[in-house]
């Protein structure tokens, strides 16, 4: 079985936010009337917010794409194939990273910025969704291990994850954008410490695997130039050799 690379650069908040590129800063600067990203300190907060949205939504597309691949493999009786299992292990890893960084880095800042009953209710629902997705992941693991019931377990995971992603897209991300200040976004984008630190060498090529050219460009433009170049020269070629999900 192929294994993901161990050497990985870091992207602040991994699957949820990154430190914006110069191009993103210039775009935000012009939008706020400050050419080349100069002007008030508010600009960099807006780039952090924009970069967060781009990376989060790109990750959501990748989750759905990999669920399609898993469902196809399960339906055809090929869920036990080595590269399918490798793809599943990576999908679990990306889901776990996504949820860990939200709970560790972003949601505490949202709670501090707006400690209201409605905000607490949204975050409590999000934590419950994370738990349900985790249970569904465990059910898929068990079905793969036992060799029975995999299609049904994958359908249950899809229902749980899709409900959660839609809640994030429609409620949770807009809430964070509404209550966090520029300094909060800067701090969140810089906070990549701890065991859940983002594994950019795998996350970046995984996120753009097979996506539409416009979406790919939008995502990569949000990255700092050195990471884009490293992805082109090293990470994507190495990722393709993993042949995740191939049967």
PDB file of C-alpha atoms in Angstrom:
ATOM      1  CA  UNK A   1       0.000   0.000   0.000  1.00  0.00           C
ATOM      2  CA  UNK A   2       1.233   3.502  -0.802  1.00  0.00           C
ATOM      3  CA  UNK A   3       1.650   5.877   2.073  1.00  0.00           C
ATOM      4  CA  UNK A   4       1.422   9.698   2.161  1.00  0.00           C
ATOM      5  CA  UNK A   5       4.704  11.578   2.379  1.00  0.00           C
ATOM      6  CA  UNK A   6       6.041  12.346   5.814  1.00  0.00           C
ATOM      7  CA  UNK A   7       7.878  15.587   5.064  1.00  0.00           C
ATOM      8  CA  UNK A   8       5.297  18.347   5.035  1.00  0.00           C
ATOM      9  CA  UNK A   9       5.359  22.090   5.099  1.00  0.00           C
ATOM     10  CA  UNK A  10       2.798  23.909   7.146  1.00  0.00           C
ATOM     11  CA  UNK A  11      -0.138  26.055   6.157  1.00  0.00           C
ATOM     12  CA  UNK A  12      -1.732  27.994   8.988  1.00  0.00           C
ATOM     13  CA  UNK A  13      -4.994  26.208   9.863  1.00  0.00           C
ATOM     14  CA  UNK A  14      -4.488  23.743   7.038  1.00  0.00           C
ATOM     15  CA  UNK A  15      -7.840  22.863   5.594  1.00  0.00           C
ATOM     16  CA  UNK A  16      -9.552  25.949   6.901  1.00  0.00           C
ATOM     17  CA  UNK A  17      -7.326  28.991   6.576  1.00  0.00           C
ATOM     18  CA  UNK A  18      -3.988  30.012   5.167  1.00  0.00           C
ATOM     19  CA  UNK A  19      -1.715  32.980   5.229  1.00  0.00           C
ATOM     20  CA  UNK A  20      -2.797  34.857   2.081  1.00  0.00           C
ATOM     21  CA  UNK A  21      -0.524  35.274  -0.911  1.00  0.00           C
ATOM     22  CA  UNK A  22       0.695  38.620  -2.233  1.00  0.00           C
ATOM     23  CA  UNK A  23      -1.830  38.373  -5.068  1.00  0.00           C
ATOM     24  CA  UNK A  24      -4.655  37.943  -2.562  1.00  0.00           C
ATOM     25  CA  UNK A  25      -3.397  40.942  -0.575  1.00  0.00           C
ATOM     26  CA  UNK A  26      -3.262  43.088  -3.723  1.00  0.00           C
ATOM     27  CA  UNK A  27      -6.792  42.091  -4.657  1.00  0.00           C
ATOM     28  CA  UNK A  28      -8.093  42.887  -1.199  1.00  0.00           C
ATOM     29  CA  UNK A  29      -6.182  46.164  -1.166  1.00  0.00           C
ATOM     30  CA  UNK A  30      -7.750  47.369  -4.422  1.00  0.00           C
ATOM     31  CA  UNK A  31     -11.177  46.292  -3.248  1.00  0.00           C
ATOM     32  CA  UNK A  32     -10.756  48.484  -0.170  1.00  0.00           C
ATOM     33  CA  UNK A  33      -9.292  51.411  -2.058  1.00  0.00           C
ATOM     34  CA  UNK A  34      -5.693  50.714  -1.079  1.00  0.00           C
ATOM     35  CA  UNK A  35      -3.518  49.747  -4.081  1.00  0.00           C
ATOM     36  CA  UNK A  36      -1.093  46.845  -3.620  1.00  0.00           C
ATOM     37  CA  UNK A  37      -2.646  45.892  -0.299  1.00  0.00           C
ATOM     38  CA  UNK A  38      -1.469  49.041   1.492  1.00  0.00           C
ATOM     39  CA  UNK A  39      -3.606  51.194   3.661  1.00  0.00           C
ATOM     40  CA  UNK A  40      -5.471  50.341   6.815  1.00  0.00           C
ATOM     41  CA  UNK A  41      -4.677  47.308   8.892  1.00  0.00           C
ATOM     42  CA  UNK A  42      -8.173  46.092   8.041  1.00  0.00           C
ATOM     43  CA  UNK A  43      -7.013  44.790   4.654  1.00  0.00           C
ATOM     44  CA  UNK A  44      -5.057  41.814   5.885  1.00  0.00           C
ATOM     45  CA  UNK A  45      -8.034  40.711   7.943  1.00  0.00           C
ATOM     46  CA  UNK A  46     -10.149  40.637   4.821  1.00  0.00           C
ATOM     47  CA  UNK A  47      -7.503  38.609   2.951  1.00  0.00           C
ATOM     48  CA  UNK A  48      -7.369  36.131   5.817  1.00  0.00           C
ATOM     49  CA  UNK A  49     -11.126  35.831   5.727  1.00  0.00           C
ATOM     50  CA  UNK A  50     -11.159  35.388   1.942  1.00  0.00           C
ATOM     51  CA  UNK A  51      -8.346  32.830   2.047  1.00  0.00           C
ATOM     52  CA  UNK A  52     -10.158  30.929   4.788  1.00  0.00           C
ATOM     53  CA  UNK A  53     -13.294  30.689   2.652  1.00  0.00           C
ATOM     54  CA  UNK A  54     -11.390  29.605  -0.480  1.00  0.00           C
ATOM     55  CA  UNK A  55      -9.459  26.863   1.309  1.00  0.00           C
ATOM     56  CA  UNK A  56     -12.421  25.633   3.366  1.00  0.00           C
ATOM     57  CA  UNK A  57     -14.715  25.349   0.364  1.00  0.00           C
ATOM     58  CA  UNK A  58     -12.008  23.693  -1.736  1.00  0.00           C
ATOM     59  CA  UNK A  59     -11.575  21.112   1.026  1.00  0.00           C
ATOM     60  CA  UNK A  60     -15.340  20.543   1.012  1.00  0.00           C
ATOM     61  CA  UNK A  61     -15.228  19.802  -2.721  1.00  0.00           C
ATOM     62  CA  UNK A  62     -12.394  17.339  -2.094  1.00  0.00           C
ATOM     63  CA  UNK A  63     -14.337  15.577   0.672  1.00  0.00           C
ATOM     64  CA  UNK A  64     -17.307  15.111  -1.663  1.00  0.00           C
ATOM     65  CA  UNK A  65     -15.054  13.943  -4.505  1.00  0.00           C
ATOM     66  CA  UNK A  66     -13.418  11.290  -2.337  1.00  0.00           C
ATOM     67  CA  UNK A  67     -16.799  10.122  -1.044  1.00  0.00           C
ATOM     68  CA  UNK A  68     -17.863   9.629  -4.670  1.00  0.00           C
ATOM     69  CA  UNK A  69     -14.760   7.505  -5.218  1.00  0.00           C
ATOM     70  CA  UNK A  70     -15.329   5.506  -2.061  1.00  0.00           C
ATOM     71  CA  UNK A  71     -18.987   4.936  -2.900  1.00  0.00           C
ATOM     72  CA  UNK A  72     -18.098   3.755  -6.421  1.00  0.00           C
ATOM     73  CA  UNK A  73     -15.520   1.325  -5.051  1.00  0.00           C
ATOM     74  CA  UNK A  74     -17.914   0.002  -2.407  1.00  0.00           C
ATOM     75  CA  UNK A  75     -20.743  -0.443  -4.907  1.00  0.00           C
ATOM     76  CA  UNK A  76     -18.498  -2.406  -7.259  1.00  0.00           C
ATOM     77  CA  UNK A  77     -17.186  -4.673  -4.515  1.00  0.00           C
ATOM     78  CA  UNK A  78     -13.678  -3.212  -4.678  1.00  0.00           C
ATOM     79  CA  UNK A  79     -13.544  -1.533  -1.304  1.00  0.00           C
ATOM     80  CA  UNK A  80     -10.710  -3.823  -0.244  1.00  0.00           C
ATOM     81  CA  UNK A  81      -8.354  -2.806  -3.059  1.00  0.00           C
ATOM     82  CA  UNK A  82      -5.038  -1.460  -1.759  1.00  0.00           C
ATOM     83  CA  UNK A  83      -5.258   1.976  -3.396  1.00  0.00           C
ATOM     84  CA  UNK A  84      -8.894   2.362  -2.299  1.00  0.00           C
ATOM     85  CA  UNK A  85      -7.856   1.697   1.277  1.00  0.00           C
ATOM     86  CA  UNK A  86      -4.994   4.174   0.905  1.00  0.00           C
ATOM     87  CA  UNK A  87      -7.454   6.776  -0.406  1.00  0.00           C
ATOM     88  CA  UNK A  88      -9.753   6.073   2.532  1.00  0.00           C
ATOM     89  CA  UNK A  89      -6.928   6.450   5.044  1.00  0.00           C
ATOM     90  CA  UNK A  90      -6.078   9.834   3.541  1.00  0.00           C
ATOM     91  CA  UNK A  91      -9.723  10.949   3.526  1.00  0.00           C
ATOM     92  CA  UNK A  92      -9.984  10.102   7.221  1.00  0.00           C
ATOM     93  CA  UNK A  93      -6.801  12.033   7.860  1.00  0.00           C
ATOM     94  CA  UNK A  94      -8.084  15.130   6.060  1.00  0.00           C
ATOM     95  CA  UNK A  95     -11.457  15.043   7.836  1.00  0.00           C
ATOM     96  CA  UNK A  96      -9.739  14.691  11.201  1.00  0.00           C
ATOM     97  CA  UNK A  97      -7.364  17.573  10.439  1.00  0.00           C
ATOM     98  CA  UNK A  98     -10.202  19.797   9.217  1.00  0.00           C
ATOM     99  CA  UNK A  99     -12.265  19.231  12.345  1.00  0.00           C
ATOM    100  CA  UNK A 100      -9.358  19.425  14.792  1.00  0.00           C
ATOM    101  CA  UNK A 101      -8.154  22.763  13.489  1.00  0.00           C
ATOM    102  CA  UNK A 102     -11.644  24.234  13.531  1.00  0.00           C
ATOM    103  CA  UNK A 103     -12.198  23.208  17.129  1.00  0.00           C
ATOM    104  CA  UNK A 104      -8.714  24.104  18.312  1.00  0.00           C
ATOM    105  CA  UNK A 105      -8.067  27.330  16.394  1.00  0.00           C
ATOM    106  CA  UNK A 106     -11.181  28.910  14.922  1.00  0.00           C
ATOM    107  CA  UNK A 107     -14.180  28.162  17.122  1.00  0.00           C
ATOM    108  CA  UNK A 108     -12.588  29.408  20.381  1.00  0.00           C
ATOM    109  CA  UNK A 109     -11.976  32.752  18.655  1.00  0.00           C
ATOM    110  CA  UNK A 110     -15.568  32.868  17.431  1.00  0.00           C
ATOM    111  CA  UNK A 111     -16.804  32.120  20.964  1.00  0.00           C
ATOM    112  CA  UNK A 112     -14.617  34.852  22.468  1.00  0.00           C
ATOM    113  CA  UNK A 113     -15.709  37.363  19.830  1.00  0.00           C
ATOM    114  CA  UNK A 114     -19.425  36.742  20.301  1.00  0.00           C
ATOM    115  CA  UNK A 115     -20.319  34.848  23.455  1.00  0.00           C
ATOM    116  CA  UNK A 116     -24.059  34.796  22.791  1.00  0.00           C
ATOM    117  CA  UNK A 117     -26.657  32.061  23.092  1.00  0.00           C
ATOM    118  CA  UNK A 118     -27.176  31.805  19.329  1.00  0.00           C
ATOM    119  CA  UNK A 119     -23.440  31.515  18.684  1.00  0.00           C
ATOM    120  CA  UNK A 120     -23.042  28.893  21.408  1.00  0.00           C
ATOM    121  CA  UNK A 121     -25.906  26.923  19.854  1.00  0.00           C
ATOM    122  CA  UNK A 122     -24.278  26.975  16.408  1.00  0.00           C
ATOM    123  CA  UNK A 123     -20.936  25.809  17.796  1.00  0.00           C
ATOM    124  CA  UNK A 124     -22.597  23.103  19.911  1.00  0.00           C
ATOM    125  CA  UNK A 125     -24.376  21.786  16.818  1.00  0.00           C
ATOM    126  CA  UNK A 126     -21.069  21.814  14.928  1.00  0.00           C
ATOM    127  CA  UNK A 127     -19.333  19.793  17.638  1.00  0.00           C
ATOM    128  CA  UNK A 128     -22.217  17.296  17.601  1.00  0.00           C
ATOM    129  CA  UNK A 129     -21.889  17.001  13.821  1.00  0.00           C
ATOM    130  CA  UNK A 130     -18.164  16.365  14.155  1.00  0.00           C
ATOM    131  CA  UNK A 131     -18.944  13.574  16.610  1.00  0.00           C
ATOM    132  CA  UNK A 132     -21.541  12.038  14.283  1.00  0.00           C
ATOM    133  CA  UNK A 133     -19.129  12.161  11.334  1.00  0.00           C
ATOM    134  CA  UNK A 134     -16.517  10.480  13.537  1.00  0.00           C
ATOM    135  CA  UNK A 135     -18.982   7.693  14.381  1.00  0.00           C
ATOM    136  CA  UNK A 136     -19.797   7.230  10.679  1.00  0.00           C
ATOM    137  CA  UNK A 137     -16.078   7.042   9.871  1.00  0.00           C
ATOM    138  CA  UNK A 138     -15.740   4.304  12.488  1.00  0.00           C
ATOM    139  CA  UNK A 139     -18.631   2.405  10.877  1.00  0.00           C
ATOM    140  CA  UNK A 140     -16.871   2.508   7.487  1.00  0.00           C
ATOM    141  CA  UNK A 141     -13.673   1.276   9.145  1.00  0.00           C
ATOM    142  CA  UNK A 142     -15.570  -1.607  10.708  1.00  0.00           C
ATOM    143  CA  UNK A 143     -17.240  -2.529   7.419  1.00  0.00           C
ATOM    144  CA  UNK A 144     -13.875  -2.537   5.649  1.00  0.00           C
ATOM    145  CA  UNK A 145     -12.364  -4.675   8.374  1.00  0.00           C
ATOM    146  CA  UNK A 146     -15.267  -7.147   8.442  1.00  0.00           C
ATOM    147  CA  UNK A 147     -15.787  -7.249   4.693  1.00  0.00           C
ATOM    148  CA  UNK A 148     -19.538  -6.692   4.972  1.00  0.00           C
ATOM    149  CA  UNK A 149     -21.957  -3.772   4.852  1.00  0.00           C
ATOM    150  CA  UNK A 150     -19.583  -1.288   3.239  1.00  0.00           C
ATOM    151  CA  UNK A 151     -22.049   0.324   0.774  1.00  0.00           C
ATOM    152  CA  UNK A 152     -24.526   1.081   3.574  1.00  0.00           C
ATOM    153  CA  UNK A 153     -21.808   2.438   5.869  1.00  0.00           C
ATOM    154  CA  UNK A 154     -20.549   4.721   3.103  1.00  0.00           C
ATOM    155  CA  UNK A 155     -24.079   6.018   2.482  1.00  0.00           C
ATOM    156  CA  UNK A 156     -24.437   6.800   6.184  1.00  0.00           C
ATOM    157  CA  UNK A 157     -21.114   8.658   6.155  1.00  0.00           C
ATOM    158  CA  UNK A 158     -22.193  10.642   3.101  1.00  0.00           C
ATOM    159  CA  UNK A 159     -25.428  11.705   4.800  1.00  0.00           C
ATOM    160  CA  UNK A 160     -23.619  12.765   7.977  1.00  0.00           C
ATOM    161  CA  UNK A 161     -20.799  14.588   6.227  1.00  0.00           C
ATOM    162  CA  UNK A 162     -22.986  16.282   3.634  1.00  0.00           C
ATOM    163  CA  UNK A 163     -25.323  17.616   6.325  1.00  0.00           C
ATOM    164  CA  UNK A 164     -22.323  18.956   8.228  1.00  0.00           C
ATOM    165  CA  UNK A 165     -20.680  20.562   5.182  1.00  0.00           C
ATOM    166  CA  UNK A 166     -23.910  22.309   4.224  1.00  0.00           C
ATOM    167  CA  UNK A 167     -24.274  23.635   7.771  1.00  0.00           C
ATOM    168  CA  UNK A 168     -20.726  24.979   7.644  1.00  0.00           C
ATOM    169  CA  UNK A 169     -21.262  26.588   4.253  1.00  0.00           C
ATOM    170  CA  UNK A 170     -24.623  28.173   5.052  1.00  0.00           C
ATOM    171  CA  UNK A 171     -24.223  29.093   8.721  1.00  0.00           C
ATOM    172  CA  UNK A 172     -20.884  28.474  10.397  1.00  0.00           C
ATOM    173  CA  UNK A 173     -18.458  30.094   7.940  1.00  0.00           C
ATOM    174  CA  UNK A 174     -20.704  33.189   7.506  1.00  0.00           C
ATOM    175  CA  UNK A 175     -20.911  33.438  11.307  1.00  0.00           C
ATOM    176  CA  UNK A 176     -17.124  33.409  11.643  1.00  0.00           C
ATOM    177  CA  UNK A 177     -16.826  36.006   8.878  1.00  0.00           C
ATOM    178  CA  UNK A 178     -19.362  38.223  10.641  1.00  0.00           C
ATOM    179  CA  UNK A 179     -17.902  38.201  14.150  1.00  0.00           C
ATOM    180  CA  UNK A 180     -14.121  37.918  13.755  1.00  0.00           C
ATOM    181  CA  UNK A 181     -11.959  40.998  13.451  1.00  0.00           C
ATOM    182  CA  UNK A 182      -8.901  41.370  11.167  1.00  0.00           C
ATOM    183  CA  UNK A 183      -6.531  40.552  14.030  1.00  0.00           C
ATOM    184  CA  UNK A 184      -8.453  37.340  14.716  1.00  0.00           C
ATOM    185  CA  UNK A 185      -7.964  36.169  11.130  1.00  0.00           C
ATOM    186  CA  UNK A 186      -4.278  37.046  11.224  1.00  0.00           C
ATOM    187  CA  UNK A 187      -3.815  35.150  14.479  1.00  0.00           C
ATOM    188  CA  UNK A 188      -5.787  32.160  13.232  1.00  0.00           C
ATOM    189  CA  UNK A 189      -3.829  31.998   9.978  1.00  0.00           C
ATOM    190  CA  UNK A 190      -0.569  32.058  11.949  1.00  0.00           C
ATOM    191  CA  UNK A 191      -1.633  29.479  14.510  1.00  0.00           C
ATOM    192  CA  UNK A 192      -0.311  26.191  13.138  1.00  0.00           C
ATOM    193  CA  UNK A 193       1.095  24.775  16.345  1.00  0.00           C
ATOM    194  CA  UNK A 194       0.160  21.556  18.055  1.00  0.00           C
ATOM    195  CA  UNK A 195      -0.261  17.989  16.847  1.00  0.00           C
ATOM    196  CA  UNK A 196      -2.936  18.963  14.321  1.00  0.00           C
ATOM    197  CA  UNK A 197      -0.526  21.129  12.318  1.00  0.00           C
ATOM    198  CA  UNK A 198      -1.389  21.104   8.625  1.00  0.00           C
ATOM    199  CA  UNK A 199       0.479  18.731   6.344  1.00  0.00           C
ATOM    200  CA  UNK A 200       0.729  20.906   3.291  1.00  0.00           C
ATOM    201  CA  UNK A 201       2.734  18.430   1.227  1.00  0.00           C
ATOM    202  CA  UNK A 202      -0.312  16.171   1.111  1.00  0.00           C
ATOM    203  CA  UNK A 203      -3.167  18.606   1.673  1.00  0.00           C
ATOM    204  CA  UNK A 204      -2.394  20.938  -1.244  1.00  0.00           C
ATOM    205  CA  UNK A 205      -2.214  18.351  -4.059  1.00  0.00           C
ATOM    206  CA  UNK A 206      -5.117  16.405  -2.528  1.00  0.00           C
ATOM    207  CA  UNK A 207      -7.294  19.521  -2.475  1.00  0.00           C
ATOM    208  CA  UNK A 208      -6.768  20.257  -6.186  1.00  0.00           C
ATOM    209  CA  UNK A 209      -6.957  16.651  -7.383  1.00  0.00           C
ATOM    210  CA  UNK A 210      -9.327  16.680 -10.361  1.00  0.00           C
ATOM    211  CA  UNK A 211     -11.050  19.990  -9.619  1.00  0.00           C
ATOM    212  CA  UNK A 212     -12.119  22.457 -12.307  1.00  0.00           C
ATOM    213  CA  UNK A 213      -9.379  24.741 -13.683  1.00  0.00           C
ATOM    214  CA  UNK A 214     -10.978  27.951 -12.367  1.00  0.00           C
ATOM    215  CA  UNK A 215     -11.358  26.520  -8.861  1.00  0.00           C
ATOM    216  CA  UNK A 216      -7.816  25.158  -8.994  1.00  0.00           C
ATOM    217  CA  UNK A 217      -6.449  28.567  -9.953  1.00  0.00           C
ATOM    218  CA  UNK A 218      -8.441  30.297  -7.215  1.00  0.00           C
ATOM    219  CA  UNK A 219      -7.127  27.913  -4.583  1.00  0.00           C
ATOM    220  CA  UNK A 220      -3.489  27.999  -5.685  1.00  0.00           C
ATOM    221  CA  UNK A 221      -3.521  31.793  -6.033  1.00  0.00           C
ATOM    222  CA  UNK A 222      -4.449  31.990  -2.350  1.00  0.00           C
ATOM    223  CA  UNK A 223      -1.216  30.182  -1.449  1.00  0.00           C
ATOM    224  CA  UNK A 224       2.131  31.934  -0.985  1.00  0.00           C
ATOM    225  CA  UNK A 225       4.297  31.699  -4.100  1.00  0.00           C
ATOM    226  CA  UNK A 226       6.924  29.341  -2.613  1.00  0.00           C
ATOM    227  CA  UNK A 227       4.222  26.826  -1.703  1.00  0.00           C
ATOM    228  CA  UNK A 228       2.703  27.002  -5.189  1.00  0.00           C
ATOM    229  CA  UNK A 229       6.095  26.300  -6.712  1.00  0.00           C
ATOM    230  CA  UNK A 230       6.858  23.460  -4.330  1.00  0.00           C
ATOM    231  CA  UNK A 231       3.462  21.957  -5.078  1.00  0.00           C
ATOM    232  CA  UNK A 232       4.132  22.111  -8.830  1.00  0.00           C
ATOM    233  CA  UNK A 233       7.651  20.743  -8.658  1.00  0.00           C
ATOM    234  CA  UNK A 234       7.452  18.228  -5.805  1.00  0.00           C
ATOM    235  CA  UNK A 235       4.120  17.683  -4.082  1.00  0.00           C
ATOM    236  CA  UNK A 236       1.788  17.032  -7.009  1.00  0.00           C
ATOM    237  CA  UNK A 237       4.181  14.678  -8.845  1.00  0.00           C
ATOM    238  CA  UNK A 238       4.686  12.735  -5.620  1.00  0.00           C
ATOM    239  CA  UNK A 239       0.950  12.724  -4.875  1.00  0.00           C
ATOM    240  CA  UNK A 240       0.143  11.286  -8.315  1.00  0.00           C
ATOM    241  CA  UNK A 241       2.493   8.384  -7.635  1.00  0.00           C
ATOM    242  CA  UNK A 242       0.366   7.411  -4.630  1.00  0.00           C
ATOM    243  CA  UNK A 243      -2.468   6.533  -7.041  1.00  0.00           C
ATOM    244  CA  UNK A 244      -5.070   7.006  -4.331  1.00  0.00           C
ATOM    245  CA  UNK A 245      -8.400   5.365  -5.177  1.00  0.00           C
ATOM    246  CA  UNK A 246      -7.110   3.678  -8.348  1.00  0.00           C
ATOM    247  CA  UNK A 247      -8.376   0.123  -8.849  1.00  0.00           C
TER     248      UNK A 247
END
